[in-house]
Coordinates of C-alpha atoms in Angstrom, one line a residue:
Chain A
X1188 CA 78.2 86.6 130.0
X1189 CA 76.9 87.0 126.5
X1190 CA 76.0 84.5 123.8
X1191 CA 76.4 86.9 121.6
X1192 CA 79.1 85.6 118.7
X1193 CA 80.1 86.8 115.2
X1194 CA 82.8 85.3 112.6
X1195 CA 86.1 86.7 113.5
X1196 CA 89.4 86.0 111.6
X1197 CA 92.1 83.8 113.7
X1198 CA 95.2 85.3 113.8
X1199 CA 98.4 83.5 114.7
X1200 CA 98.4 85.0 118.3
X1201 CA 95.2 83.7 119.2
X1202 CA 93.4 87.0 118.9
X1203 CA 90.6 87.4 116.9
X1204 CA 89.7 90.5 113.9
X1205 CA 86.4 92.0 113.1
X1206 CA 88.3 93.1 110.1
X1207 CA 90.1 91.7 107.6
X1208 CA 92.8 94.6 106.1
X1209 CA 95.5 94.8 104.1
X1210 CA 97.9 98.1 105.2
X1211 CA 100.2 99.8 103.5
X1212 CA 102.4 101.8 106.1
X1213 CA 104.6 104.7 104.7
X1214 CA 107.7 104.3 107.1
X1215 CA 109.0 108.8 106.6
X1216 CA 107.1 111.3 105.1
X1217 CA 109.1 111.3 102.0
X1218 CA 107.0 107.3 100.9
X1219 CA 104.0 108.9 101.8
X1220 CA 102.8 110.1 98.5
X1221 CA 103.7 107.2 96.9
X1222 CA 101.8 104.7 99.7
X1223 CA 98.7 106.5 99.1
X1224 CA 98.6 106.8 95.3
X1225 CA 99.1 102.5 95.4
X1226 CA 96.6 102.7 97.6
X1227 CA 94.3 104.7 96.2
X1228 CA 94.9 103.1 92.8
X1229 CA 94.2 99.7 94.0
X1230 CA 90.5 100.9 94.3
X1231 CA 89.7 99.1 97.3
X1232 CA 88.1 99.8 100.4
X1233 CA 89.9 96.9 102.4
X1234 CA 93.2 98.6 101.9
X1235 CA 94.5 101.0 104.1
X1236 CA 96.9 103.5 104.3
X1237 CA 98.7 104.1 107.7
X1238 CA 102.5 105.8 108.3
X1239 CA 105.3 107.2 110.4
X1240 CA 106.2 110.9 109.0
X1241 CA 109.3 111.4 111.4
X1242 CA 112.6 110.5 110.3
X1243 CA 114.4 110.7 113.3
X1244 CA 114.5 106.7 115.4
X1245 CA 112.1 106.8 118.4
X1246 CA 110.9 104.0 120.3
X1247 CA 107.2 105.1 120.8
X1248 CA 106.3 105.0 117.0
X1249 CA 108.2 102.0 116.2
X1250 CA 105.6 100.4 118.9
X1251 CA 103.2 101.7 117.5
X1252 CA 103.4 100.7 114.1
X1253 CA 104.0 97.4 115.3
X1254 CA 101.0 97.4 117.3
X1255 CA 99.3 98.5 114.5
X1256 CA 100.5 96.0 112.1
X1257 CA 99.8 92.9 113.9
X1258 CA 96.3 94.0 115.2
X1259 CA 94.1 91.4 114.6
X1260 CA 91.9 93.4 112.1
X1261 CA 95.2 93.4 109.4
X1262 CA 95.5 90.3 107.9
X1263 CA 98.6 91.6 105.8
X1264 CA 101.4 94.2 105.3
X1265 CA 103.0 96.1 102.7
X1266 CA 105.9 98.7 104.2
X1267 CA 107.1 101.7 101.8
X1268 CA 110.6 103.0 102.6
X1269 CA 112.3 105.5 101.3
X1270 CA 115.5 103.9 102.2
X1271 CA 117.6 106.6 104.3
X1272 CA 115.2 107.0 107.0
X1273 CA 115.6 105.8 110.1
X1274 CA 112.3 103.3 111.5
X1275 CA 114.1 100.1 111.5
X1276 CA 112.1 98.6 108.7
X1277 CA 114.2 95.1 108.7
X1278 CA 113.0 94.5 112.0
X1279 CA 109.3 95.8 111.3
X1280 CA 109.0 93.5 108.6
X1281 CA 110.6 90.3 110.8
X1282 CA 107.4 91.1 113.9
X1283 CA 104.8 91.4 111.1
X1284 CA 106.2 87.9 109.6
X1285 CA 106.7 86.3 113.5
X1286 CA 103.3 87.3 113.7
X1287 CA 101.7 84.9 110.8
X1288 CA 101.2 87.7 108.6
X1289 CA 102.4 87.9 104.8
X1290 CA 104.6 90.8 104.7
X1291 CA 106.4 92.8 102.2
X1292 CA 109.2 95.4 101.8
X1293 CA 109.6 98.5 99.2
X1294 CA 112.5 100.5 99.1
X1295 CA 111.5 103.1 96.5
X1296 CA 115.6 104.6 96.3
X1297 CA 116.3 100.4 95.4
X1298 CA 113.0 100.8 93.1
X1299 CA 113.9 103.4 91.2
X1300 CA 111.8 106.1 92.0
X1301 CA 108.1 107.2 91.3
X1302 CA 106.8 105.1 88.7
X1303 CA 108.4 101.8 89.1
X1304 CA 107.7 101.9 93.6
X1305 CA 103.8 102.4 92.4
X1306 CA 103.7 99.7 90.0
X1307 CA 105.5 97.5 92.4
X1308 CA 103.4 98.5 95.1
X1309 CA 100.1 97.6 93.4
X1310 CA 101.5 94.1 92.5
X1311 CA 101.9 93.6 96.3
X1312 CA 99.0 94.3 97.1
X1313 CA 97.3 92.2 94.9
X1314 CA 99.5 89.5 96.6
X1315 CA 98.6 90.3 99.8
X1316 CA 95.3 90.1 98.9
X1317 CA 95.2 87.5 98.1
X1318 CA 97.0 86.1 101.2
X1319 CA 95.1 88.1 103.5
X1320 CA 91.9 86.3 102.4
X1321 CA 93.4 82.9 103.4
X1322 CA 92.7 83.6 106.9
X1323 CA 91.1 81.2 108.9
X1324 CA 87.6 82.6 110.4
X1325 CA 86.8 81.3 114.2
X1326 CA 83.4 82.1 116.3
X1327 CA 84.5 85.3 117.8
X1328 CA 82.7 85.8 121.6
X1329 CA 82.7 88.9 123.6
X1330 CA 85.1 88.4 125.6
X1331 CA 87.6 88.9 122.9
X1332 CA 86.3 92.0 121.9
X1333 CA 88.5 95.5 122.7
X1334 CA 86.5 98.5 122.4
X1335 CA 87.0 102.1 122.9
X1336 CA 85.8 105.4 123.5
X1337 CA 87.4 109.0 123.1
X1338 CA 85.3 112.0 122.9
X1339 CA 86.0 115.0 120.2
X1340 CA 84.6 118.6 119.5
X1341 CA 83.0 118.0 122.8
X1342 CA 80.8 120.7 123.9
X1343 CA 78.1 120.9 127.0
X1344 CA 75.9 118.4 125.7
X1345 CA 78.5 115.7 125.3
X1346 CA 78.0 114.9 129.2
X1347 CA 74.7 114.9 129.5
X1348 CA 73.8 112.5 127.0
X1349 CA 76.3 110.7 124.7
X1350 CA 79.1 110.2 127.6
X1351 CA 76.8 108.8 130.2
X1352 CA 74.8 106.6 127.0
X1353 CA 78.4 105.0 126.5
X1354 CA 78.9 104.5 129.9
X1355 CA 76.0 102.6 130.2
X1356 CA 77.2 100.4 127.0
X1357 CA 80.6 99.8 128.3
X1358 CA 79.0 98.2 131.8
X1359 CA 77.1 96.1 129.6
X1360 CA 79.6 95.4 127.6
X1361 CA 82.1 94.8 130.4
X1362 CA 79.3 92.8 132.3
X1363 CA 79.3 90.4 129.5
X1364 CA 82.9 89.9 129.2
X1365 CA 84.8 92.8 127.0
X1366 CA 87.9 94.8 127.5
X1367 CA 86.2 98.5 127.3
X1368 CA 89.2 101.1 127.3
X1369 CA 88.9 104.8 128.2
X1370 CA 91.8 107.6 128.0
X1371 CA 92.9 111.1 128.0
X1372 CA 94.6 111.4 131.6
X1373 CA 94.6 115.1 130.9
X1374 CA 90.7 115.3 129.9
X1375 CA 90.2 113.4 133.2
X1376 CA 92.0 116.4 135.7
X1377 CA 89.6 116.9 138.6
X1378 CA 88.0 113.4 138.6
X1379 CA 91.3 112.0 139.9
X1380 CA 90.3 110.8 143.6
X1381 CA 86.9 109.5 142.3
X1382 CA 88.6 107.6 139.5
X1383 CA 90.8 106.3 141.9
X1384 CA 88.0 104.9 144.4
X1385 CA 87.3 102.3 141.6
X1386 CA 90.4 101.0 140.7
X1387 CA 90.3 97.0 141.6
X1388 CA 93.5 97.7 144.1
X1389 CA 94.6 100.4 146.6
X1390 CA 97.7 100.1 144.3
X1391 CA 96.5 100.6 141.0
X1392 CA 94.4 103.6 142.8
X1393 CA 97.6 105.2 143.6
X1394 CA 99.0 104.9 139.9
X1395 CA 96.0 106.0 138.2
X1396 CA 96.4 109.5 140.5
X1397 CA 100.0 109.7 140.1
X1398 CA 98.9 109.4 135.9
X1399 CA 96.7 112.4 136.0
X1400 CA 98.9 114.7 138.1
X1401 CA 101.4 113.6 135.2
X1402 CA 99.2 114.7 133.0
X1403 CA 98.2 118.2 134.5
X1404 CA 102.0 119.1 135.2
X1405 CA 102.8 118.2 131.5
X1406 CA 99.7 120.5 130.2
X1407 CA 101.1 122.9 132.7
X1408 CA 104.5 123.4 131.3
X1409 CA 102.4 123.3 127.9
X1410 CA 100.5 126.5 128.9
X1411 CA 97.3 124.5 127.6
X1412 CA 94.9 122.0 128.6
X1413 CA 92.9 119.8 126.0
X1414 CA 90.2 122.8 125.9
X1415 CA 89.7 123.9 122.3
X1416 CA 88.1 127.0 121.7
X1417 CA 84.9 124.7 120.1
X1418 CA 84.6 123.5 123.4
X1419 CA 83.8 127.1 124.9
X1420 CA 81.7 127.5 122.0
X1421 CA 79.7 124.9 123.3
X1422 CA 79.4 126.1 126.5
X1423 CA 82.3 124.3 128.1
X1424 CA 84.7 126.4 130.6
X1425 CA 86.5 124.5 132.0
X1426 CA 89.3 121.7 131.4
X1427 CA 87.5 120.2 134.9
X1428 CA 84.1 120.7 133.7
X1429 CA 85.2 118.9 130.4
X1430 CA 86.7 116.4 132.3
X1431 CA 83.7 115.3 134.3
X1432 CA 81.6 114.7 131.5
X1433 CA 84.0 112.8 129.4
X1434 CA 84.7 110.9 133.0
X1435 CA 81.0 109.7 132.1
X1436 CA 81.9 107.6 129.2
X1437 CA 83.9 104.9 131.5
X1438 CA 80.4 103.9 133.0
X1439 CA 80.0 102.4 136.4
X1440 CA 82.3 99.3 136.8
X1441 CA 85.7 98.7 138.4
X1442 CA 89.0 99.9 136.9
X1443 CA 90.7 96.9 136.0
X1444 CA 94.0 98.1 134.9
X1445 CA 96.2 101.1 133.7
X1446 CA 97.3 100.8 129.9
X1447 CA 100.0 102.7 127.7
X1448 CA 99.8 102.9 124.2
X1449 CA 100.5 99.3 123.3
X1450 CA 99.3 97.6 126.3
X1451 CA 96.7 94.7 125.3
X1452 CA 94.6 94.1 127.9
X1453 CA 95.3 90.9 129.7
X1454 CA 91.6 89.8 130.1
X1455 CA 87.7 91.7 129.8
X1456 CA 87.0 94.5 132.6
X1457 CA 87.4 98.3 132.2
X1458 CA 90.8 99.8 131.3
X1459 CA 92.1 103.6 131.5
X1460 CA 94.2 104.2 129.0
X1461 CA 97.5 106.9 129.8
X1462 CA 98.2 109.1 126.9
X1463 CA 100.4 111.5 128.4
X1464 CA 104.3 111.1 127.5
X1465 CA 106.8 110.2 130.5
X1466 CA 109.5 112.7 131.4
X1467 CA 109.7 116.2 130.5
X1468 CA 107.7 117.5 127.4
X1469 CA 109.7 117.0 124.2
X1470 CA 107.4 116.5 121.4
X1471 CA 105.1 119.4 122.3
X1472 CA 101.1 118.2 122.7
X1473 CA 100.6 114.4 123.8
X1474 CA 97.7 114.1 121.1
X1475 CA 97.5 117.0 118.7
X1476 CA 94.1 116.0 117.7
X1477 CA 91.2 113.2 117.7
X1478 CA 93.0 110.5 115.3
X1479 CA 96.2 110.4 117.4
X1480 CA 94.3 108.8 120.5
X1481 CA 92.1 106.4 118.3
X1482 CA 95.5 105.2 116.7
X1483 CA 96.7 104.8 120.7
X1484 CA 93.5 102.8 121.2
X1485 CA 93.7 100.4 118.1
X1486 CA 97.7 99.9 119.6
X1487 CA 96.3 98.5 122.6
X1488 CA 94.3 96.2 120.8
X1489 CA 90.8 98.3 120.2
X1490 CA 88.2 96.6 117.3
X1491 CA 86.1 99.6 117.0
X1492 CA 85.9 102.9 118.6
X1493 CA 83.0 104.6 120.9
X1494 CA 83.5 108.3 119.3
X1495 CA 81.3 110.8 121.0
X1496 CA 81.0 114.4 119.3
X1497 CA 78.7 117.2 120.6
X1498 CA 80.1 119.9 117.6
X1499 CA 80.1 117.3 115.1
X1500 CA 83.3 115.6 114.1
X1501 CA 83.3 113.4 110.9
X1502 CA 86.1 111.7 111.3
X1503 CA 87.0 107.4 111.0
X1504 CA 90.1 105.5 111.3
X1505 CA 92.3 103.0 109.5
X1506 CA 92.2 99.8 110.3
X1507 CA 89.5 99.8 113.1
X1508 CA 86.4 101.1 112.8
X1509 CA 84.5 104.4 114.5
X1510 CA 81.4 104.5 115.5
X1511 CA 79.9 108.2 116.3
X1512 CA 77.8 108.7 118.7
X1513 CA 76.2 112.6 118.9
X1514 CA 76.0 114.7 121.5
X1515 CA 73.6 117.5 120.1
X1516 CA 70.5 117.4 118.6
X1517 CA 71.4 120.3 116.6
X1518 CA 74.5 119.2 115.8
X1519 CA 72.8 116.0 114.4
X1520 CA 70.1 117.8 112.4
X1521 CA 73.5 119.6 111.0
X1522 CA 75.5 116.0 110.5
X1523 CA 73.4 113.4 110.4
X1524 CA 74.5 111.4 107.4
X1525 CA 78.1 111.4 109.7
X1526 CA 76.6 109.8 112.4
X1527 CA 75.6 106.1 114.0
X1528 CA 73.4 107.1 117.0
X1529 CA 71.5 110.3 117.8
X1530 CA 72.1 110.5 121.8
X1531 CA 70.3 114.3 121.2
X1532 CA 67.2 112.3 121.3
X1533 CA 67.4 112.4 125.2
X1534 CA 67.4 116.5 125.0
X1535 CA 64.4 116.2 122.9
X1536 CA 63.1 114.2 125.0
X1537 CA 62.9 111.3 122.2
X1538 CA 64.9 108.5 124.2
X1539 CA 65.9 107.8 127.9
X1540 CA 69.8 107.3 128.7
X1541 CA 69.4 103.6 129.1
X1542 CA 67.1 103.4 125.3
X1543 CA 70.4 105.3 123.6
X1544 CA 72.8 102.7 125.7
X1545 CA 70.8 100.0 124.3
X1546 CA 71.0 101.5 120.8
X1547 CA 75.1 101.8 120.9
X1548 CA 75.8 97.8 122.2
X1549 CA 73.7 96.7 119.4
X1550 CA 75.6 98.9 117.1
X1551 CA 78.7 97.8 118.7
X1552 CA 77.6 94.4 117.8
X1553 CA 76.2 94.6 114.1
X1554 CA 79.9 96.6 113.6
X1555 CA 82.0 93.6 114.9
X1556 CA 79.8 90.8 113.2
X1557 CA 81.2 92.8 109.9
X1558 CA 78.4 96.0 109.0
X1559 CA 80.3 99.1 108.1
X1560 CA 80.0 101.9 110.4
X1561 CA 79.2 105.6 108.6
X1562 CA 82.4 106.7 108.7
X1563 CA 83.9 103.4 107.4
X1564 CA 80.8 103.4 104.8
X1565 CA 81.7 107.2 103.7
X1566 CA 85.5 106.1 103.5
X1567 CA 87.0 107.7 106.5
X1568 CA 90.5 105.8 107.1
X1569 CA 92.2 109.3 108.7
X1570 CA 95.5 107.7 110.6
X1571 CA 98.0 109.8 112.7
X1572 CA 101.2 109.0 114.6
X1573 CA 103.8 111.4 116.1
X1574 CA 106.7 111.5 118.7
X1575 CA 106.2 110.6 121.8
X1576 CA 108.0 108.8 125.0
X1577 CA 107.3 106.2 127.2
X1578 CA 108.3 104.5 130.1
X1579 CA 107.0 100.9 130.3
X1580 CA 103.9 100.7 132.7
X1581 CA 104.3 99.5 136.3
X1582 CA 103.5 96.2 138.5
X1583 CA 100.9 97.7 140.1
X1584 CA 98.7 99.0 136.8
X1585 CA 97.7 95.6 135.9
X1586 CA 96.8 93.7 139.0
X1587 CA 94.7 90.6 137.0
X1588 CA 98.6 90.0 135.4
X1589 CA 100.4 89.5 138.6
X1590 CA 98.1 87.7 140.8
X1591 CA 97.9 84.9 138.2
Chain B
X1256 CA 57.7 129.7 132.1
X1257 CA 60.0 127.2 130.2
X1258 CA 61.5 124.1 131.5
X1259 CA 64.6 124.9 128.9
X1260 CA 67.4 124.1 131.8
X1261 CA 68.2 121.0 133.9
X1262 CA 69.7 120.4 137.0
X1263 CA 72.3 117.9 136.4
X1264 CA 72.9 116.7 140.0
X1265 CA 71.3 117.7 143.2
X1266 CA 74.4 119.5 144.8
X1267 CA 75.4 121.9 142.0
X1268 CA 74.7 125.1 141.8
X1269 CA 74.1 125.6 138.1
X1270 CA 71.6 124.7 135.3
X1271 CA 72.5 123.4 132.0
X1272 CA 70.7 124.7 129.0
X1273 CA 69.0 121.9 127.1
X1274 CA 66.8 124.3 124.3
X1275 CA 68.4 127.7 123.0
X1276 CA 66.5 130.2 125.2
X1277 CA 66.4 133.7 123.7
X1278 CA 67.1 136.9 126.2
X1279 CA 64.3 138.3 128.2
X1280 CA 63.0 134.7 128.3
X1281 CA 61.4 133.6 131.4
X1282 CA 62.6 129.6 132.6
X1283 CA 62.0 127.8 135.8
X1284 CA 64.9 127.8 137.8
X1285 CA 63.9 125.5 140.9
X1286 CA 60.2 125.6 140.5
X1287 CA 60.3 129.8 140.3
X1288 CA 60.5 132.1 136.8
X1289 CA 63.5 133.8 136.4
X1290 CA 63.9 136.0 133.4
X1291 CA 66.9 135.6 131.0
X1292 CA 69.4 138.7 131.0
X1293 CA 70.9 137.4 127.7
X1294 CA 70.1 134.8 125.3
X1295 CA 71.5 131.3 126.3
X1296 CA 72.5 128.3 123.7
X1297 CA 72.1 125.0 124.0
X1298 CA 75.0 123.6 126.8
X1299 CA 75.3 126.6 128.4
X1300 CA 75.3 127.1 131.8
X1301 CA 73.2 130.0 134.2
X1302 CA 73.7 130.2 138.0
X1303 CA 71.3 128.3 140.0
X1304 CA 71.3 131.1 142.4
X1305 CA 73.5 134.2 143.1
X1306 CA 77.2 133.6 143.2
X1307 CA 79.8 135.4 144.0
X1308 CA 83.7 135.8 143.4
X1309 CA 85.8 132.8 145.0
X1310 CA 82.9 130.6 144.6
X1311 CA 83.5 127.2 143.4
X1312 CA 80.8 126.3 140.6
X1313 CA 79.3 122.8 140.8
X1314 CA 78.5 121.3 138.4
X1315 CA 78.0 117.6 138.1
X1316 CA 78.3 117.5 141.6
X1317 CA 81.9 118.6 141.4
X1318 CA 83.5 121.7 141.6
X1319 CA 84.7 122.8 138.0
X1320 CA 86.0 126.0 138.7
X1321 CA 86.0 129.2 140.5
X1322 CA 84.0 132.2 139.8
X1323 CA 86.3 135.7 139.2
X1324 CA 83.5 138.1 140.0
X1325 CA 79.2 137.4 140.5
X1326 CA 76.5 136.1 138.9
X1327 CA 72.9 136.9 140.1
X1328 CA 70.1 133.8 139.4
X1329 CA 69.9 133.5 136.1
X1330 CA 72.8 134.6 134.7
X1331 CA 75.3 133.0 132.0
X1332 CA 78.5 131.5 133.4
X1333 CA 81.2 130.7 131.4
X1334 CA 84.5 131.9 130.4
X1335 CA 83.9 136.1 131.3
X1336 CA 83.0 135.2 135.0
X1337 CA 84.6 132.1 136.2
X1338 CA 88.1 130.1 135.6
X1339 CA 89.8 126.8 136.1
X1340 CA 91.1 126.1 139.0
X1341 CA 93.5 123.8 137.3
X1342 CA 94.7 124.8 134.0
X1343 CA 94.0 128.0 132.0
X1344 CA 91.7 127.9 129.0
X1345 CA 92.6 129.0 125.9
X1346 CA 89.7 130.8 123.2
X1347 CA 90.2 131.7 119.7
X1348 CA 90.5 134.9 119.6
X1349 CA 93.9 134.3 122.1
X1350 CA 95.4 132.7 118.7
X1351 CA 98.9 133.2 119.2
X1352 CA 98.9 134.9 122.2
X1353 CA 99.7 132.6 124.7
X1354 CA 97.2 131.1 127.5
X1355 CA 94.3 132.9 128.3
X1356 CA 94.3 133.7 131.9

C-alpha cells in the first residue's frame, strides 16, 4: 500500500474525481454543431464536449453516455437534443440527477433553432459552473484510482520499451492498491493461454479465452485484424506479433477480473477489459480508431489513460486525461512537445526499463493530484462513440464480486 | 561490427533492430558479423539464423507467424516472407482491395 494521496472531488456515489468537468453531450449528430460552438464560446478549458452521432436507439451508447456522465471527473451536465432523435434523453437527464449531479436539458427544435440553443446553452453552462465548483473535495488514496492503458500507431519499438515500462507501472500501481485496466481482446490473439494462466480463477481463465476467440472470429468475418498499415511500417507483421508486445503493457500481476465497457471495477487488482461486440458483427469494426477504446476505458471508470505510441499519435480525451508515453526515439525527436515520457531513452541506451517505469507512476501521480498532461495542456478533448452490442458480462469474470 | 539488433528473448529466432542499419552493414548477430543484404529501420526484424518456409518465427518467445518462403542469417522478415497464422494483414497499398493474403 501507498501513502500516496491527492485532493479528489466526492461525488455522490462515493467515488472520487481527479477532475472537475462540466460536459456538454450532443445526443444525434444534427446538436453537434451547436454543442461545440457553446462550448467553444464559453472559452474554457474545463468544459467538454462529448456526443452520440447515431440516431437510431441502441443500448451500448446509451451506457455509455451514462457511464460517461456520472464519471467522477464530471461534476456537471448539459445535454443538447435535437428533439426527434431517438437516445432517451428524459431518462439520461433523471441518472445524471440520481447521481448528485446538476443537470440540464436543451431541445434546440423547442429553442428555436441556431441562435437562441447557443445562447441558451452558454447560460447553462455558466450555471453549471458554477454548481460544479460546489463539489466537495475528499483525500483521494490509490486505491481509488482507475487507470488505463491502450496502445496506438504501435510499431516494433512499442514492445520493447514503452509496453513493458507500463507494465512495470501498473504492478506498482496495482501493488499499492489501484484498478489498472488493459483491453483490446483482438490486439491480444496469440497470447490467449498465457493470459489465461494468470487469471485469479480457473473460471475466469476460461472466459478470458472464450473473449479472445470472440474476438479473432469477429475480425475474421471482418477480413481484418487491428493491423494498420503504420504498424507494418514500423516493422510489425503480424496481428500476433502486435499482440505480444501490447500483451506487455498488463505487467506481471494476476488478472483480477473481465470488464465490458461500463463495468467499474469492484475493488484495486488488474483488469482486462473486452472490447469486442457480442453476437454477429453488425456495426462493422469494434473500435474504429484510438479514441473509441479510451472512451470504453473512462466508461469503466478510468481517471487517466497509459497511451503508448511508437509512430507518434497526438491524440487526448474528454473528460479524462492521456498521458503518452513514446515508443521511438525517433518518433520522439519528431513529437516531442506531444509527449509525457520518452521510453526511446532505453534504445538509446539513456534509461533502463525499470528508470522509465519509475518515470510514468510519478507522472501518473502529479496527473491525478491535478497537473495537466501534454495533451490536456495542448487542448486535446478528441471523444468518439459508435454502435455497438453487448451482452452483460458473466459470474465467472468478476470473482472478488461473488465470493463476497 | 555493430551491436544495432537485440535479442529480445532467448528462444526466438529473430533480432529486433534497435539503430537504422544501412545495407551492406556489418552487425553482430550472436557474437559473429553478418553483413546486411538491405538496409534495416529501426523495429525491424532480421533472421537469427536461416529459416525456411513453414517455419514458425519467434519472437518474444512466441510464435508470431509462419514464414512463406526463406530467409538466410541476416535477412529482413516482415510482410514479403512470412504471414499470420491467425488473421491476414492488411498494407496500404491493398486500399480497397480486400485483405491482403
Amino acid at each position: 500500500m501507498s501513502e500516496w494521496q491527492t485532493q479528489g472531488y466526492l461525488r455522490a456515489d462515493g467515488r472520487k474525481g481527479i477532475r472537475n468537468i462540466v460536459v456538454v453531450a450532443y445526443l444525434v449528430e444534427c446538436a453537434h454543431h451547436i454543442a461545440r460552438a457553446m462550448v467553444t464560446q464559453s472559452g474554457r478549458e474545463d468544459v467538454h464536449l462529448i456526443g452520440f452521432p447515431g440516431c437510431y436507439p441502441n443500448d451500448y451508447a446509451t451506457r455509455m453516455m451514462e457511464a460517461c456522465c456520472t464519471h467522477p471527473n464530471v461534476g456537471a451536465v448539459l445535454l443538447v437534443s435535437l428533439g426527434c432523435e431517438s437516445m432517451d434523453r428524459d431518462a439520461l437527464l433523471d441518472t445524471v440527477r440520481a447521481s448528485g449531479r446538476e443537470a440540464e436539458l436543451l431541445v434546440i427544435q423547442e429553442q428555436g433553432g441556431t441562435r437562441r440553443s447557443l445562447a441558451q446553452g452558454l447560460g447553462a453552462i455558466e450555471r453549471l459552473r458554477i454548481a460544479a465548483d460546489a463539489c466537495p473535495r475528499a483525500a483521494m488514496s490509490m486505491d481509488e484510482l482507475v487507470v488505463g492503458t491502450i496502445c496506438g500507431g504501435s510499431d516494433g519499438t512499442s514492445g520493447i520499451t514503452a509496453n513493458p515500462a507500463v507494465g512495470q507501472c501498473f504492478d506498482r500501481l496495482v501493488a499499492e492498491g489501484a484498478a489498472c485496466i488493459f483491453e483490446e481482446t483482438g490486439e491480444l490473439i496469440g497470447c490467449e493461454r498465457i493470459m489465461a494462466s494468470r487469471a485469479v480463477t480457473p473460471e475466469l481463465g476460461i472466459e478470458i479465452e472464450a473473449s479472445v476467440a470472440k474476438a479473432e472470429q469477429y475480425y475474421r468475418t471482418l477480413g481484418f485484424g487491428s493491423f494498420a498499415p503504420g504498424n507494418a511500417d514500423g516493422g510489425l507483421t503480424t496481428q500476433e506479433e502486435k499482440s505480444m508486445g501490447a500483451y506487455s503493457k498488463s505487467g506481471d500481476s494476476p488478472i483480477s477480473g473481465l470488464l465490458k465497457p461500463g463495468d467499474i471495477p469492484p475493488r484495486g487488482g488488474l483488469y482486462l477489459l473486452d472490447v469486442v461486440p457480442d453476437g454477429e458483427p453488425r456495426f462493422g469494426f469494434p473500435n474504429i480508431s484510438d479514441n473509441a477504446e479510451i472512451v470504453e476505458m473512462i466508461a469503466c471508470g478510468a481517471h487517466l489513460t497509459l497511451f503508448t505510441t511508437g509512430r507518434g499519435s497526438v491524440v487526448g480525451s474528454a473528460i479524462s486525461p492521456v498521458i503518452k508515453v513514446c515508443a521511438n526515439p525517433k518518433t520522439y525527436r519528431a513529437l516531442s512537445d506531444d509527449m509525457d515520457v520518452n521510453a526511446g531513452r532505453i534504445l538509446m541506451r539513456e534509461a533502463s526499463l525499470a528508470e522509465v517505469a519509475e518515470e510514468i507512476y510519478h507522472c501518473v501521480r502529479a496527473v491525478a493530484e491535478g497537473q495537466a498532461s501534454v495533451s490536456e495542456a495542448l487542448g486535446h478533448q478528441e471523444f468518439i462513440l459508435t454502435y455497438k452490442a453487448f451482452e452483460p458480462i458473466g459470474p465467472a469474470c468478476l470473482p472478488a464480486v461473488r465470493s463476497r | 561490427m555493430k551491436q544495432n539488433f537485440i535479442l529480445l528473448h532467448p528462444e526466438d529466432n529473430v533480432l529486433v533492430c534497435i539503430e537504422s542499419s544501412a545495407e551492406g552493414v556489418e552487425v553482430d548477430v550472436d557474437g559473429q558479423a553478418v553483413r546486411l543484404p538491405a538496409a534495416i529501420e529501426v523495429g525491424h526484424k532480421i533472421a537469427r539464423h536461416a529459416l525456411y518456409e513453414g517455419d514458425k518465427v519467434v519472437k518474444y518467445g512466441a510464435p508470431i507467424g509462419s514464414m512463406l518462403n526463406s530467409a538466410s542469417r541476416g535477412e529482413h522478415v516482415h510482410l514479403h516472407n512470412m504471414r499470420s497464422d491467425y488473421i491476414p494483414s492488411h498494407t496500404r497499398n491493398r486500399r480497397g482491395g480486400g485483405p491482403h493474403v
